[in-house]
Amino acid sequence: MKQLTSAENLDDFVSKDGFSLLFFSASWCGPCQQMKPVVEGVASMMSDRFNTIRLDVDQSPQAAAEYGIRSVPTLMLVKDDQIMAQQVGAVPPQQLMQWLNQRT
């Protein structure tokens, strides 16, 4: 999972020929901290299907605004600059895998 810093451009990391999973979170968000190892684990198991990018909304406010993030944690599945699906809130690993399997 790639951690995007404020100096980096999200467009440079979003896959141009496949899926990208964007994980919007914040350091002060308890559910985000719970989701971090879940997303990391699922992302490593499914790395052949999409790349995963973690964005801290406080460090990357422009990216959060661009994608209309109003709540964290938010997972967004993007393909060819189009939002294919969005999941808001913490979910268990099985539910996250099912959600991704249905969409990729």
PDB file of C-alpha atoms in Angstrom:
ATOM      1  CA  MET A   1       0.000   0.000   0.000  1.00  0.00           C
ATOM      2  CA  LYS A   2       1.407   3.343  -1.051  1.00  0.00           C
ATOM      3  CA  GLN A   3       1.097   6.235   1.454  1.00  0.00           C
ATOM      4  CA  LEU A   4       0.581   9.463  -0.483  1.00  0.00           C
ATOM      5  CA  THR A   5       2.325  12.503   0.954  1.00  0.00           C
ATOM      6  CA  SER A   6       1.186  16.092   0.532  1.00  0.00           C
ATOM      7  CA  ALA A   7       3.955  16.750  -2.012  1.00  0.00           C
ATOM      8  CA  GLU A   8       2.897  13.909  -4.324  1.00  0.00           C
ATOM      9  CA  ASN A   9       0.231  14.022  -6.997  1.00  0.00           C
ATOM     10  CA  LEU A  10      -2.469  11.366  -6.728  1.00  0.00           C
ATOM     11  CA  ASP A  11      -2.775  11.140 -10.521  1.00  0.00           C
ATOM     12  CA  ASP A  12       0.791   9.835 -10.676  1.00  0.00           C
ATOM     13  CA  PHE A  13      -0.201   6.782  -8.627  1.00  0.00           C
ATOM     14  CA  VAL A  14      -3.725   5.955  -9.796  1.00  0.00           C
ATOM     15  CA  SER A  15      -3.525   3.087 -12.257  1.00  0.00           C
ATOM     16  CA  LYS A  16      -4.225   4.198 -15.801  1.00  0.00           C
ATOM     17  CA  ASP A  17      -5.001   0.698 -17.040  1.00  0.00           C
ATOM     18  CA  GLY A  18      -6.691  -0.952 -14.093  1.00  0.00           C
ATOM     19  CA  PHE A  19      -8.238  -0.496 -10.695  1.00  0.00           C
ATOM     20  CA  SER A  20      -6.938   1.587  -7.808  1.00  0.00           C
ATOM     21  CA  LEU A  21      -8.227   1.368  -4.254  1.00  0.00           C
ATOM     22  CA  LEU A  22      -8.061   4.736  -2.497  1.00  0.00           C
ATOM     23  CA  PHE A  23      -8.115   4.590   1.301  1.00  0.00           C
ATOM     24  CA  PHE A  24      -8.935   8.003   2.760  1.00  0.00           C
ATOM     25  CA  SER A  25      -8.164   8.219   6.474  1.00  0.00           C
ATOM     26  CA  ALA A  26      -6.894  10.529   9.224  1.00  0.00           C
ATOM     27  CA  SER A  27      -4.426  10.062  12.070  1.00  0.00           C
ATOM     28  CA  TRP A  28      -7.014  11.223  14.650  1.00  0.00           C
ATOM     29  CA  CYS A  29      -9.705   8.789  13.417  1.00  0.00           C
ATOM     30  CA  GLY A  30     -10.101   5.627  15.542  1.00  0.00           C
ATOM     31  CA  PRO A  31     -12.013   3.617  12.901  1.00  0.00           C
ATOM     32  CA  CYS A  32      -9.333   4.598  10.347  1.00  0.00           C
ATOM     33  CA  GLN A  33      -6.636   3.153  12.580  1.00  0.00           C
ATOM     34  CA  GLN A  34      -8.692  -0.060  12.900  1.00  0.00           C
ATOM     35  CA  MET A  35      -9.070  -0.249   9.118  1.00  0.00           C
ATOM     36  CA  LYS A  36      -5.408   0.315   8.285  1.00  0.00           C
ATOM     37  CA  PRO A  37      -4.245  -3.293   8.953  1.00  0.00           C
ATOM     38  CA  VAL A  38      -7.434  -4.647   7.343  1.00  0.00           C
ATOM     39  CA  VAL A  39      -6.853  -2.677   4.151  1.00  0.00           C
ATOM     40  CA  GLU A  40      -3.143  -3.541   4.146  1.00  0.00           C
ATOM     41  CA  GLY A  41      -3.892  -7.255   4.496  1.00  0.00           C
ATOM     42  CA  VAL A  42      -6.581  -7.339   1.828  1.00  0.00           C
ATOM     43  CA  ALA A  43      -4.496  -5.164  -0.490  1.00  0.00           C
ATOM     44  CA  SER A  44      -1.523  -7.517  -0.223  1.00  0.00           C
ATOM     45  CA  MET A  45      -3.716 -10.548  -0.966  1.00  0.00           C
ATOM     46  CA  MET A  46      -5.335  -8.843  -3.957  1.00  0.00           C
ATOM     47  CA  SER A  47      -2.371  -6.814  -5.242  1.00  0.00           C
ATOM     48  CA  ASP A  48      -2.613  -8.444  -8.669  1.00  0.00           C
ATOM     49  CA  ARG A  49      -6.081  -6.889  -9.149  1.00  0.00           C
ATOM     50  CA  PHE A  50      -5.504  -3.292  -8.047  1.00  0.00           C
ATOM     51  CA  ASN A  51      -2.999  -0.934  -6.491  1.00  0.00           C
ATOM     52  CA  THR A  52      -3.809   0.599  -3.111  1.00  0.00           C
ATOM     53  CA  ILE A  53      -3.124   4.189  -2.106  1.00  0.00           C
ATOM     54  CA  ARG A  54      -3.603   5.541   1.424  1.00  0.00           C
ATOM     55  CA  LEU A  55      -4.350   9.248   1.771  1.00  0.00           C
ATOM     56  CA  ASP A  56      -4.475  11.211   4.996  1.00  0.00           C
ATOM     57  CA  VAL A  57      -7.180  13.845   4.494  1.00  0.00           C
ATOM     58  CA  ASP A  58      -5.241  16.340   6.627  1.00  0.00           C
ATOM     59  CA  GLN A  59      -2.047  15.903   4.579  1.00  0.00           C
ATOM     60  CA  SER A  60      -3.820  15.726   1.200  1.00  0.00           C
ATOM     61  CA  PRO A  61      -6.827  18.042   1.504  1.00  0.00           C
ATOM     62  CA  GLN A  62      -6.855  18.763  -2.222  1.00  0.00           C
ATOM     63  CA  ALA A  63      -7.232  15.065  -3.115  1.00  0.00           C
ATOM     64  CA  ALA A  64      -9.936  14.656  -0.459  1.00  0.00           C
ATOM     65  CA  ALA A  65     -11.823  17.627  -1.885  1.00  0.00           C
ATOM     66  CA  GLU A  66     -11.385  16.374  -5.451  1.00  0.00           C
ATOM     67  CA  TYR A  67     -13.051  13.069  -4.529  1.00  0.00           C
ATOM     68  CA  GLY A  68     -15.713  14.687  -2.324  1.00  0.00           C
ATOM     69  CA  ILE A  69     -14.635  12.970   0.888  1.00  0.00           C
ATOM     70  CA  ARG A  70     -16.938  13.982   3.738  1.00  0.00           C
ATOM     71  CA  SER A  71     -16.237  11.180   6.207  1.00  0.00           C
ATOM     72  CA  VAL A  72     -13.333   8.893   7.050  1.00  0.00           C
ATOM     73  CA  PRO A  73     -12.542   6.102   6.659  1.00  0.00           C
ATOM     74  CA  THR A  74     -13.652   6.013   3.038  1.00  0.00           C
ATOM     75  CA  LEU A  75     -12.599   3.412   0.498  1.00  0.00           C
ATOM     76  CA  MET A  76     -13.022   4.259  -3.141  1.00  0.00           C
ATOM     77  CA  LEU A  77     -12.477   1.941  -6.087  1.00  0.00           C
ATOM     78  CA  VAL A  78     -11.368   3.910  -9.140  1.00  0.00           C
ATOM     79  CA  LYS A  79     -10.821   2.786 -12.728  1.00  0.00           C
ATOM     80  CA  ASP A  80      -9.841   5.040 -15.628  1.00  0.00           C
ATOM     81  CA  ASP A  81     -10.430   8.156 -13.486  1.00  0.00           C
ATOM     82  CA  GLN A  82     -14.002   7.004 -12.782  1.00  0.00           C
ATOM     83  CA  ILE A  83     -15.287   6.157  -9.314  1.00  0.00           C
ATOM     84  CA  MET A  84     -16.632   2.617  -9.604  1.00  0.00           C
ATOM     85  CA  ALA A  85     -17.661   2.097  -5.959  1.00  0.00           C
ATOM     86  CA  GLN A  86     -17.389   3.703  -2.544  1.00  0.00           C
ATOM     87  CA  GLN A  87     -17.481   2.274   0.982  1.00  0.00           C
ATOM     88  CA  VAL A  88     -17.709   4.569   4.022  1.00  0.00           C
ATOM     89  CA  GLY A  89     -16.904   3.357   7.526  1.00  0.00           C
ATOM     90  CA  ALA A  90     -14.989   0.475   9.028  1.00  0.00           C
ATOM     91  CA  VAL A  91     -15.739  -3.035   7.785  1.00  0.00           C
ATOM     92  CA  PRO A  92     -14.347  -6.462   8.693  1.00  0.00           C
ATOM     93  CA  PRO A  93     -11.840  -8.101   6.305  1.00  0.00           C
ATOM     94  CA  GLN A  94     -14.347 -10.617   4.892  1.00  0.00           C
ATOM     95  CA  GLN A  95     -16.811  -7.869   4.028  1.00  0.00           C
ATOM     96  CA  LEU A  96     -14.091  -5.769   2.397  1.00  0.00           C
ATOM     97  CA  MET A  97     -12.933  -8.732   0.298  1.00  0.00           C
ATOM     98  CA  GLN A  98     -16.498  -9.491  -0.766  1.00  0.00           C
ATOM     99  CA  TRP A  99     -17.071  -5.830  -1.689  1.00  0.00           C
ATOM    100  CA  LEU A 100     -13.897  -5.811  -3.804  1.00  0.00           C
ATOM    101  CA  ASN A 101     -14.558  -9.206  -5.395  1.00  0.00           C
ATOM    102  CA  GLN A 102     -17.942  -8.012  -6.610  1.00  0.00           C
ATOM    103  CA  ARG A 103     -16.387  -4.992  -8.316  1.00  0.00           C
ATOM    104  CA  THR A 104     -13.013  -6.067  -9.716  1.00  0.00           C
TER     105      THR A 104
END
